[in-house]
Amino acid sequence: MKKVIIVGAGAAGLMAAIAASGKNKKVILLEKNEKPGKKLFITGKGRCNITNACAPSELFEHIPTNPRFLFSAFEQFDNQDMESLLNKEGLLTKTERGQRVFPLSDHSSDVIKTLRNICERQGVEIRCHTVVSEILLSPERDVFRGVRTRDGKILEGDSLILATGGCSYPSTGSTGDGYAFARALGHTIKEPEPSLVPFIMEEKWCRELMGLTLKNVSVQIKDGKKKIYEGFGEFLFTHFGVSGPLVLTASTRLGKFQEELKKGKLRLILDLKPALTTEQLEKRLLREFDTWRNKNISNVVEQLLPRKMVPVFLEMAQIPPEKKVREISRQERHRMTELMKGLTMNIRGVRGFEEAIITRGGVHVKEINPATMESKKIKNVYFAGELLDVDAETGGYNLQIAWSTGYVAGVHA
């Protein structure tokens, strides 16, 4: 019986173990934490956004980095396969807004428990508190032979799957170990960067709006006149800038614009009333003004925007809050319309790996066989999950990448 060694018991590692053990192999899953699935436990705010229920062909539309590399992986194991696997094991799922799939129980621990049960049933040996310090190769340094653990023990094996994760949420054990292993094997690494991460904004007034969530708003990210991203959804102000699903998804499009980001050239344009054209908003304002001529302008703006936002908005519009509606000039009204349709902010950076949901960058996919996940440099070494230079938007897509690449690596290892 051939022996498969897997390093990392996260989403990709657990799936690789299930796929490999299903092929009558001896599978040993090594995890440096005290238990498997530590990062999986906190995904989806503890609910675990397992995958996305879109048509399998639509998955690629939500993967900005190297989507073509995943064609074969998704063909072998897609979102429907994942949901079916869990359902057959008795874990019921549900589909929510944006086609996000969650366990019916809303507990990520149930997903981990289900995967562990399959591993145990198929004879996978899970060794926790085990840190790999070195990958051992043949004398010619072109074939995998085994691993050395931190306590000096050598574990021989026929094939190796590296599923150590990226750098996001380092408290869960994702500290970039896999990149060092990959470099030692001769692989090229695209510099890891935080992704699905909040923005740091130049504007200090964001702090005044801290905690305010805006729903059904539209966002554009621009480099000069060039539009990098456009989306619609939920937006959150924080003490350092902005966050929320819209911003996190927008952050996945910044990979090619790191220099512009560092130079402070990127702008975020917020449309507070995307359902209305500029002309329609103008007419709405005129109606409000006619109805409330003797009210303070702050009272009227409260009909259109969240109360917390009114003082900041009027300050940007350069209109005193106590000014009567009948005294508002046409120019001031136009200024209000322009602000509601295009509130512009300057992006100064992104938060670090501690707050990033995923890592952008990793092992260069041109050095990996997309049909098997095997290294093109070292025989019998496979890669899976976040360690690879593939990343996606929020909504279950990144976990699906982990499931699919883990499955393919497990089958072919």
Short mmCIF file of C-alpha atoms in Angstrom, two decimals:
data_model
loop_
_atom_site.label_atom_id
_atom_site.label_comp_id
_atom_site.label_asym_id
_atom_site.label_seq_id
_atom_site.Cartn_x
_atom_site.Cartn_y
_atom_site.Cartn_z
CA MET A 1 0.00 0.00 0.00
CA LYS A 2 1.48 3.33 -1.06
CA LYS A 3 1.83 6.06 1.51
CA VAL A 4 0.55 9.61 0.89
CA ILE A 5 1.69 12.35 3.27
CA ILE A 6 -0.40 15.52 3.45
CA VAL A 7 0.86 18.64 5.22
CA GLY A 8 -1.94 20.88 6.48
CA ALA A 9 -5.38 19.76 7.70
CA GLY A 10 -7.43 22.69 6.47
CA ALA A 11 -10.12 22.56 3.78
CA ALA A 12 -7.76 21.47 0.98
CA GLY A 13 -5.84 19.02 3.17
CA LEU A 14 -8.95 17.31 4.53
CA MET A 15 -10.41 16.96 1.04
CA ALA A 16 -7.09 15.64 -0.30
CA ALA A 17 -7.06 13.06 2.49
CA ILE A 18 -10.60 11.94 1.66
CA ALA A 19 -9.81 11.65 -2.07
CA ALA A 20 -6.46 9.88 -1.57
CA SER A 21 -7.73 7.39 1.02
CA GLY A 22 -10.61 6.53 -1.25
CA LYS A 23 -8.00 5.15 -3.66
CA ASN A 24 -6.72 2.45 -1.27
CA LYS A 25 -3.65 4.33 -0.08
CA LYS A 26 -2.22 4.79 3.41
CA VAL A 27 -2.81 8.48 4.13
CA ILE A 28 -1.11 10.41 6.91
CA LEU A 29 -2.40 13.95 7.50
CA LEU A 30 0.01 16.19 9.43
CA GLU A 31 -1.31 19.28 11.23
CA LYS A 32 0.69 21.64 13.43
CA ASN A 33 -2.39 22.84 15.35
CA GLU A 34 -4.12 20.91 18.12
CA LYS A 35 -6.98 19.97 15.76
CA PRO A 36 -7.85 20.01 12.03
CA GLY A 37 -9.85 22.76 10.34
CA LYS A 38 -8.92 25.65 12.63
CA LYS A 39 -9.28 28.27 9.91
CA LEU A 40 -12.28 26.49 8.43
CA PHE A 41 -13.95 26.90 11.82
CA ILE A 42 -14.00 30.71 11.56
CA THR A 43 -14.99 31.01 7.89
CA GLY A 44 -18.30 32.68 7.10
CA LYS A 45 -18.31 34.22 10.61
CA GLY A 46 -18.36 30.76 12.10
CA ARG A 47 -21.09 29.49 9.79
CA CYS A 48 -18.80 28.21 6.98
CA ASN A 49 -19.75 29.42 3.51
CA ILE A 50 -19.08 25.97 2.01
CA THR A 51 -19.39 26.90 -1.67
CA ASN A 52 -21.54 28.83 -4.10
CA ALA A 53 -24.57 27.27 -5.81
CA CYS A 54 -24.09 29.06 -9.15
CA ALA A 55 -23.83 27.00 -12.33
CA PRO A 56 -20.38 25.33 -12.35
CA SER A 57 -19.51 27.23 -15.54
CA GLU A 58 -20.08 30.53 -13.69
CA LEU A 59 -17.49 29.82 -11.01
CA PHE A 60 -14.70 31.16 -13.23
CA GLU A 61 -16.36 34.59 -13.49
CA HIS A 62 -15.65 35.10 -9.78
CA ILE A 63 -11.98 34.10 -9.90
CA PRO A 64 -9.82 37.08 -10.96
CA THR A 65 -6.46 35.28 -10.62
CA ASN A 66 -5.59 32.44 -13.03
CA PRO A 67 -9.13 31.06 -13.55
CA ARG A 68 -8.08 28.96 -16.58
CA PHE A 69 -5.75 26.93 -14.35
CA LEU A 70 -8.82 25.61 -12.53
CA PHE A 71 -10.78 24.34 -15.57
CA SER A 72 -9.65 20.75 -15.13
CA ALA A 73 -9.99 20.79 -11.33
CA PHE A 74 -13.59 22.02 -11.46
CA GLU A 75 -14.35 19.49 -14.18
CA GLN A 76 -13.19 16.71 -11.85
CA PHE A 77 -14.86 18.04 -8.69
CA ASP A 78 -17.16 21.08 -8.69
CA ASN A 79 -19.55 22.88 -6.34
CA GLN A 80 -22.37 20.41 -6.97
CA ASP A 81 -20.05 17.49 -6.16
CA MET A 82 -19.09 19.14 -2.87
CA GLU A 83 -22.65 19.76 -1.78
CA SER A 84 -23.60 16.21 -2.79
CA LEU A 85 -20.71 14.74 -0.79
CA LEU A 86 -21.82 16.51 2.39
CA ASN A 87 -25.51 15.74 1.85
CA LYS A 88 -24.76 12.02 1.42
CA GLU A 89 -22.94 12.13 4.75
CA GLY A 90 -26.05 13.53 6.41
CA LEU A 91 -24.98 17.18 6.52
CA LEU A 92 -27.90 19.21 5.18
CA THR A 93 -27.16 22.50 3.45
CA LYS A 94 -29.09 25.66 2.53
CA THR A 95 -28.62 28.36 -0.09
CA GLU A 96 -28.83 32.02 0.89
CA ARG A 97 -28.54 35.42 -0.80
CA GLY A 98 -25.89 35.51 -3.52
CA GLN A 99 -26.23 31.70 -3.85
CA ARG A 100 -23.98 31.21 -0.82
CA VAL A 101 -24.21 27.66 0.54
CA PHE A 102 -24.10 27.08 4.32
CA PRO A 103 -24.71 24.09 6.59
CA LEU A 104 -28.37 24.05 7.65
CA SER A 105 -27.21 24.14 11.28
CA ASP A 106 -25.19 27.36 10.71
CA HIS A 107 -22.24 25.70 12.49
CA SER A 108 -18.89 25.38 10.70
CA SER A 109 -17.97 22.73 13.28
CA ASP A 110 -20.52 20.42 11.61
CA VAL A 111 -18.65 20.69 8.29
CA ILE A 112 -15.34 19.87 9.98
CA LYS A 113 -16.93 16.99 11.91
CA THR A 114 -18.37 15.53 8.69
CA LEU A 115 -15.02 15.68 6.88
CA ARG A 116 -13.23 14.15 9.88
CA ASN A 117 -15.77 11.33 10.05
CA ILE A 118 -15.10 10.45 6.40
CA CYS A 119 -11.34 10.53 7.06
CA GLU A 120 -11.67 8.23 10.07
CA ARG A 121 -13.95 5.82 8.23
CA GLN A 122 -11.45 5.61 5.36
CA GLY A 123 -8.51 5.02 7.67
CA VAL A 124 -6.77 8.41 7.41
CA GLU A 125 -4.23 8.86 10.19
CA ILE A 126 -4.42 12.44 11.50
CA ARG A 127 -1.37 13.59 13.50
CA CYS A 128 -1.83 16.92 15.24
CA HIS A 129 0.88 18.99 16.97
CA THR A 130 3.20 17.85 14.14
CA VAL A 131 5.39 20.46 12.47
CA VAL A 132 7.23 19.59 9.25
CA SER A 133 10.68 21.17 9.06
CA GLU A 134 12.06 19.71 5.82
CA ILE A 135 11.00 17.88 2.67
CA LEU A 136 13.33 15.01 1.76
CA LEU A 137 14.13 14.22 -1.88
CA SER A 138 16.02 11.58 -3.85
CA PRO A 139 19.81 12.06 -4.30
CA GLU A 140 19.08 13.58 -7.72
CA ARG A 141 16.64 15.96 -5.96
CA ASP A 142 13.84 15.28 -8.43
CA VAL A 143 11.62 12.76 -6.59
CA PHE A 144 9.88 12.99 -3.22
CA ARG A 145 11.09 10.59 -0.52
CA GLY A 146 9.75 11.81 2.85
CA VAL A 147 9.55 14.60 5.43
CA ARG A 148 11.47 15.46 8.58
CA THR A 149 9.47 16.81 11.51
CA ARG A 150 10.63 19.41 14.00
CA ASP A 151 11.39 16.72 16.59
CA GLY A 152 13.87 15.15 14.14
CA LYS A 153 11.77 12.17 13.09
CA ILE A 154 11.75 11.09 9.45
CA LEU A 155 8.51 9.96 7.85
CA GLU A 156 8.98 8.23 4.50
CA GLY A 157 6.30 8.39 1.83
CA ASP A 158 5.54 7.80 -1.83
CA SER A 159 3.87 11.13 -2.49
CA LEU A 160 3.37 14.48 -0.77
CA ILE A 161 0.52 16.98 -0.87
CA LEU A 162 1.31 20.47 0.41
CA ALA A 163 -1.90 22.15 1.64
CA THR A 164 -0.48 24.52 4.23
CA GLY A 165 -2.60 27.55 3.32
CA GLY A 166 -1.45 31.12 2.78
CA CYS A 167 -0.71 33.95 5.21
CA SER A 168 -4.21 35.17 6.12
CA TYR A 169 -5.36 34.78 9.74
CA PRO A 170 -1.88 33.75 10.99
CA SER A 171 -3.39 32.98 14.41
CA THR A 172 -4.94 29.86 12.84
CA GLY A 173 -1.53 28.57 11.75
CA SER A 174 -1.41 30.07 8.25
CA THR A 175 2.07 31.52 8.58
CA GLY A 176 3.41 30.97 5.06
CA ASP A 177 5.33 27.74 5.79
CA GLY A 178 4.30 26.28 2.43
CA TYR A 179 6.02 29.07 0.49
CA ALA A 180 9.35 28.18 2.12
CA PHE A 181 8.83 24.50 1.26
CA ALA A 182 7.92 25.40 -2.35
CA ARG A 183 11.00 27.63 -2.74
CA ALA A 184 13.22 24.86 -1.37
CA LEU A 185 11.77 22.60 -4.07
CA GLY A 186 12.73 25.15 -6.75
CA HIS A 187 9.30 26.70 -7.28
CA THR A 188 8.67 30.34 -8.10
CA ILE A 189 6.49 32.24 -5.64
CA LYS A 190 4.40 35.25 -6.55
CA GLU A 191 4.74 37.54 -3.55
CA PRO A 192 1.82 36.91 -1.16
CA GLU A 193 -0.51 39.87 -0.53
CA PRO A 194 -3.65 40.25 1.60
CA SER A 195 -6.91 39.86 -0.35
CA LEU A 196 -10.60 40.00 0.56
CA VAL A 197 -9.41 42.72 2.90
CA PRO A 198 -10.73 46.13 4.10
CA PHE A 199 -9.41 49.43 2.72
CA ILE A 200 -7.55 52.15 4.60
CA MET A 201 -8.94 55.51 3.45
CA GLU A 202 -7.39 58.98 3.44
CA GLU A 203 -10.61 60.67 4.58
CA LYS A 204 -10.73 61.14 8.37
CA TRP A 205 -14.52 61.49 8.36
CA CYS A 206 -14.82 57.71 7.86
CA ARG A 207 -14.11 57.40 11.59
CA GLU A 208 -17.17 59.57 12.36
CA LEU A 209 -19.31 57.03 10.47
CA MET A 210 -17.71 53.99 12.10
CA GLY A 211 -20.19 51.10 12.35
CA LEU A 212 -22.57 52.52 9.75
CA THR A 213 -23.66 49.92 7.18
CA LEU A 214 -25.08 51.04 3.85
CA LYS A 215 -27.16 48.50 1.93
CA ASN A 216 -27.94 48.51 -1.80
CA VAL A 217 -25.24 50.98 -2.76
CA SER A 218 -22.93 50.92 -5.77
CA VAL A 219 -19.13 51.21 -5.74
CA GLN A 220 -16.54 51.90 -8.42
CA ILE A 221 -12.76 51.71 -8.01
CA LYS A 222 -10.84 53.87 -10.48
CA ASP A 223 -7.25 54.50 -11.45
CA GLY A 224 -7.61 57.90 -13.06
CA LYS A 225 -10.36 57.36 -15.64
CA LYS A 226 -9.76 53.60 -15.82
CA LYS A 227 -12.45 51.58 -14.02
CA ILE A 228 -10.95 48.63 -12.11
CA TYR A 229 -14.08 47.40 -10.37
CA GLU A 230 -17.80 48.04 -10.16
CA GLY A 231 -20.22 46.32 -7.80
CA PHE A 232 -23.49 46.59 -5.89
CA GLY A 233 -24.27 45.53 -2.33
CA GLU A 234 -23.37 46.20 1.29
CA PHE A 235 -20.77 48.74 2.45
CA LEU A 236 -19.41 49.39 5.95
CA PHE A 237 -17.53 52.34 7.49
CA THR A 238 -14.79 51.55 10.03
CA HIS A 239 -12.36 53.48 12.26
CA PHE A 240 -9.64 53.15 9.59
CA GLY A 241 -11.68 53.32 6.38
CA VAL A 242 -14.21 51.02 4.75
CA SER A 243 -15.12 47.32 4.66
CA GLY A 244 -18.13 45.09 3.97
CA PRO A 245 -18.80 42.56 1.18
CA LEU A 246 -18.53 45.19 -1.59
CA VAL A 247 -15.10 46.36 -0.45
CA LEU A 248 -13.78 42.86 0.19
CA THR A 249 -14.75 41.78 -3.32
CA ALA A 250 -13.26 44.97 -4.78
CA SER A 251 -9.95 44.16 -3.07
CA THR A 252 -9.57 41.04 -5.24
CA ARG A 253 -9.18 43.31 -8.29
CA LEU A 254 -6.19 45.25 -6.92
CA GLY A 255 -3.57 42.61 -7.72
CA LYS A 256 -2.30 44.36 -10.87
CA PHE A 257 -2.51 47.83 -9.31
CA GLN A 258 -0.13 47.56 -6.34
CA GLU A 259 2.08 50.42 -7.54
CA GLU A 260 -0.92 52.69 -8.06
CA LEU A 261 -2.18 51.70 -4.60
CA LYS A 262 1.17 52.55 -2.99
CA LYS A 263 1.23 55.92 -4.76
CA GLY A 264 -2.30 56.74 -3.59
CA LYS A 265 -3.74 56.92 -7.11
CA LEU A 266 -6.78 54.71 -6.56
CA ARG A 267 -10.17 56.27 -5.82
CA LEU A 268 -13.38 54.75 -4.50
CA ILE A 269 -16.60 56.30 -5.82
CA LEU A 270 -19.75 55.55 -3.85
CA ASP A 271 -23.21 55.89 -5.39
CA LEU A 272 -25.64 56.24 -2.48
CA LYS A 273 -28.71 56.14 -4.76
CA PRO A 274 -27.92 53.66 -7.57
CA ALA A 275 -31.62 52.99 -8.27
CA LEU A 276 -32.07 56.62 -9.38
CA THR A 277 -30.49 58.47 -12.29
CA THR A 278 -29.08 61.93 -11.62
CA GLU A 279 -32.19 63.48 -13.20
CA GLN A 280 -34.53 61.32 -11.10
CA LEU A 281 -32.64 62.21 -7.93
CA GLU A 282 -32.85 65.92 -8.84
CA LYS A 283 -36.65 65.59 -9.18
CA ARG A 284 -36.84 63.72 -5.87
CA LEU A 285 -34.92 66.51 -4.14
CA LEU A 286 -37.19 69.16 -5.67
CA ARG A 287 -40.27 67.31 -4.42
CA GLU A 288 -38.82 67.09 -0.92
CA PHE A 289 -37.85 70.75 -1.03
CA ASP A 290 -41.36 71.80 -2.10
CA THR A 291 -42.93 69.75 0.69
CA TRP A 292 -40.58 70.90 3.47
CA ARG A 293 -39.73 74.47 2.49
CA ASN A 294 -39.60 75.73 6.08
CA LYS A 295 -37.64 72.80 7.54
CA ASN A 296 -33.89 72.73 8.19
CA ILE A 297 -32.00 71.04 5.36
CA SER A 298 -30.69 68.42 7.83
CA ASN A 299 -34.29 67.22 8.39
CA VAL A 300 -34.85 66.71 4.68
CA VAL A 301 -31.53 64.91 4.10
CA GLU A 302 -32.58 62.48 6.85
CA GLN A 303 -35.36 61.35 4.50
CA LEU A 304 -32.71 60.30 1.98
CA LEU A 305 -29.69 59.16 4.00
CA PRO A 306 -29.01 57.43 7.35
CA ARG A 307 -29.16 59.95 10.21
CA LYS A 308 -25.56 59.27 11.22
CA MET A 309 -24.38 60.29 7.78
CA VAL A 310 -26.26 63.61 7.56
CA PRO A 311 -23.73 65.91 9.37
CA VAL A 312 -20.78 64.51 7.37
CA PHE A 313 -22.70 64.75 4.09
CA LEU A 314 -23.76 68.38 4.65
CA GLU A 315 -20.22 69.36 5.64
CA MET A 316 -18.91 67.90 2.36
CA ALA A 317 -21.69 69.72 0.51
CA GLN A 318 -20.68 72.92 2.35
CA ILE A 319 -24.23 73.53 3.57
CA PRO A 320 -24.96 74.50 7.22
CA PRO A 321 -27.34 71.89 8.73
CA GLU A 322 -29.64 74.55 10.16
CA LYS A 323 -30.09 76.29 6.79
CA LYS A 324 -33.75 76.42 5.74
CA VAL A 325 -34.75 74.40 2.66
CA ARG A 326 -36.24 77.50 0.99
CA GLU A 327 -32.79 79.14 1.18
CA ILE A 328 -30.94 76.31 -0.59
CA SER A 329 -29.54 77.52 -3.91
CA ARG A 330 -29.68 75.60 -7.16
CA GLN A 331 -25.91 75.22 -7.01
CA GLU A 332 -26.11 73.70 -3.52
CA ARG A 333 -28.82 71.31 -4.63
CA HIS A 334 -26.69 70.19 -7.58
CA ARG A 335 -23.77 69.67 -5.20
CA MET A 336 -25.96 67.42 -3.02
CA THR A 337 -27.03 65.39 -6.06
CA GLU A 338 -23.44 64.98 -7.25
CA LEU A 339 -22.33 63.83 -3.81
CA MET A 340 -25.11 61.28 -3.49
CA LYS A 341 -24.32 59.87 -6.93
CA GLY A 342 -20.54 60.06 -6.63
CA LEU A 343 -19.10 60.35 -3.12
CA THR A 344 -15.37 60.09 -3.85
CA MET A 345 -12.74 58.79 -1.42
CA ASN A 346 -9.03 58.05 -1.76
CA ILE A 347 -7.65 54.59 -1.00
CA ARG A 348 -4.38 54.73 0.93
CA GLY A 349 -3.82 51.01 1.39
CA VAL A 350 -5.31 47.76 2.63
CA ARG A 351 -5.29 46.12 6.05
CA GLY A 352 -2.83 43.32 6.82
CA PHE A 353 -2.96 39.53 6.79
CA GLU A 354 -4.54 39.53 10.27
CA GLU A 355 -7.76 40.84 8.69
CA ALA A 356 -7.43 39.34 5.20
CA ILE A 357 -9.79 36.45 4.48
CA ILE A 358 -7.46 34.99 1.86
CA THR A 359 -3.98 35.38 0.37
CA ARG A 360 -3.36 36.56 -3.18
CA GLY A 361 -0.15 35.18 -4.71
CA GLY A 362 1.65 31.90 -4.05
CA VAL A 363 3.12 29.04 -6.06
CA HIS A 364 3.27 29.94 -9.76
CA VAL A 365 0.60 27.87 -11.53
CA LYS A 366 2.71 27.45 -14.69
CA GLU A 367 4.91 25.13 -12.62
CA ILE A 368 1.94 22.90 -11.64
CA ASN A 369 0.09 20.38 -13.80
CA PRO A 370 -3.53 21.68 -13.73
CA ALA A 371 -5.00 18.22 -14.40
CA THR A 372 -3.26 16.57 -11.40
CA MET A 373 -1.89 19.40 -9.19
CA GLU A 374 1.52 17.71 -9.40
CA SER A 375 4.69 19.77 -9.41
CA LYS A 376 6.39 19.97 -12.81
CA LYS A 377 9.73 20.21 -10.97
CA ILE A 378 9.61 17.42 -8.38
CA LYS A 379 7.93 14.08 -9.06
CA ASN A 380 5.22 12.96 -6.59
CA VAL A 381 4.84 16.41 -4.97
CA TYR A 382 1.38 17.99 -5.24
CA PHE A 383 -0.07 21.37 -4.24
CA ALA A 384 -3.60 22.31 -3.17
CA GLY A 385 -5.59 25.25 -1.83
CA GLU A 386 -4.52 28.75 -0.91
CA LEU A 387 -0.85 27.93 -1.36
CA LEU A 388 -1.41 28.20 -5.13
CA ASP A 389 -1.56 31.54 -6.96
CA VAL A 390 -5.34 31.44 -7.41
CA ASP A 391 -7.89 33.49 -5.48
CA ALA A 392 -11.52 34.48 -5.80
CA GLU A 393 -14.22 36.85 -4.63
CA THR A 394 -16.16 36.37 -1.41
CA GLY A 395 -19.18 34.06 -1.57
CA GLY A 396 -17.84 30.51 -1.15
CA TYR A 397 -15.62 30.53 -4.23
CA ASN A 398 -12.30 30.32 -2.38
CA LEU A 399 -13.40 27.30 -0.38
CA GLN A 400 -14.52 25.65 -3.62
CA ILE A 401 -11.00 26.18 -4.98
CA ALA A 402 -9.68 24.41 -1.87
CA TRP A 403 -12.14 21.51 -2.23
CA SER A 404 -11.48 21.07 -5.97
CA THR A 405 -7.69 21.33 -5.92
CA GLY A 406 -7.54 19.19 -2.77
CA TYR A 407 -9.68 16.51 -4.40
CA VAL A 408 -7.60 16.46 -7.60
CA ALA A 409 -4.29 16.34 -5.69
CA GLY A 410 -5.64 13.51 -3.50
CA VAL A 411 -6.88 11.41 -6.41
CA HIS A 412 -3.66 11.75 -8.40
CA ALA A 413 -1.27 11.42 -5.48
#
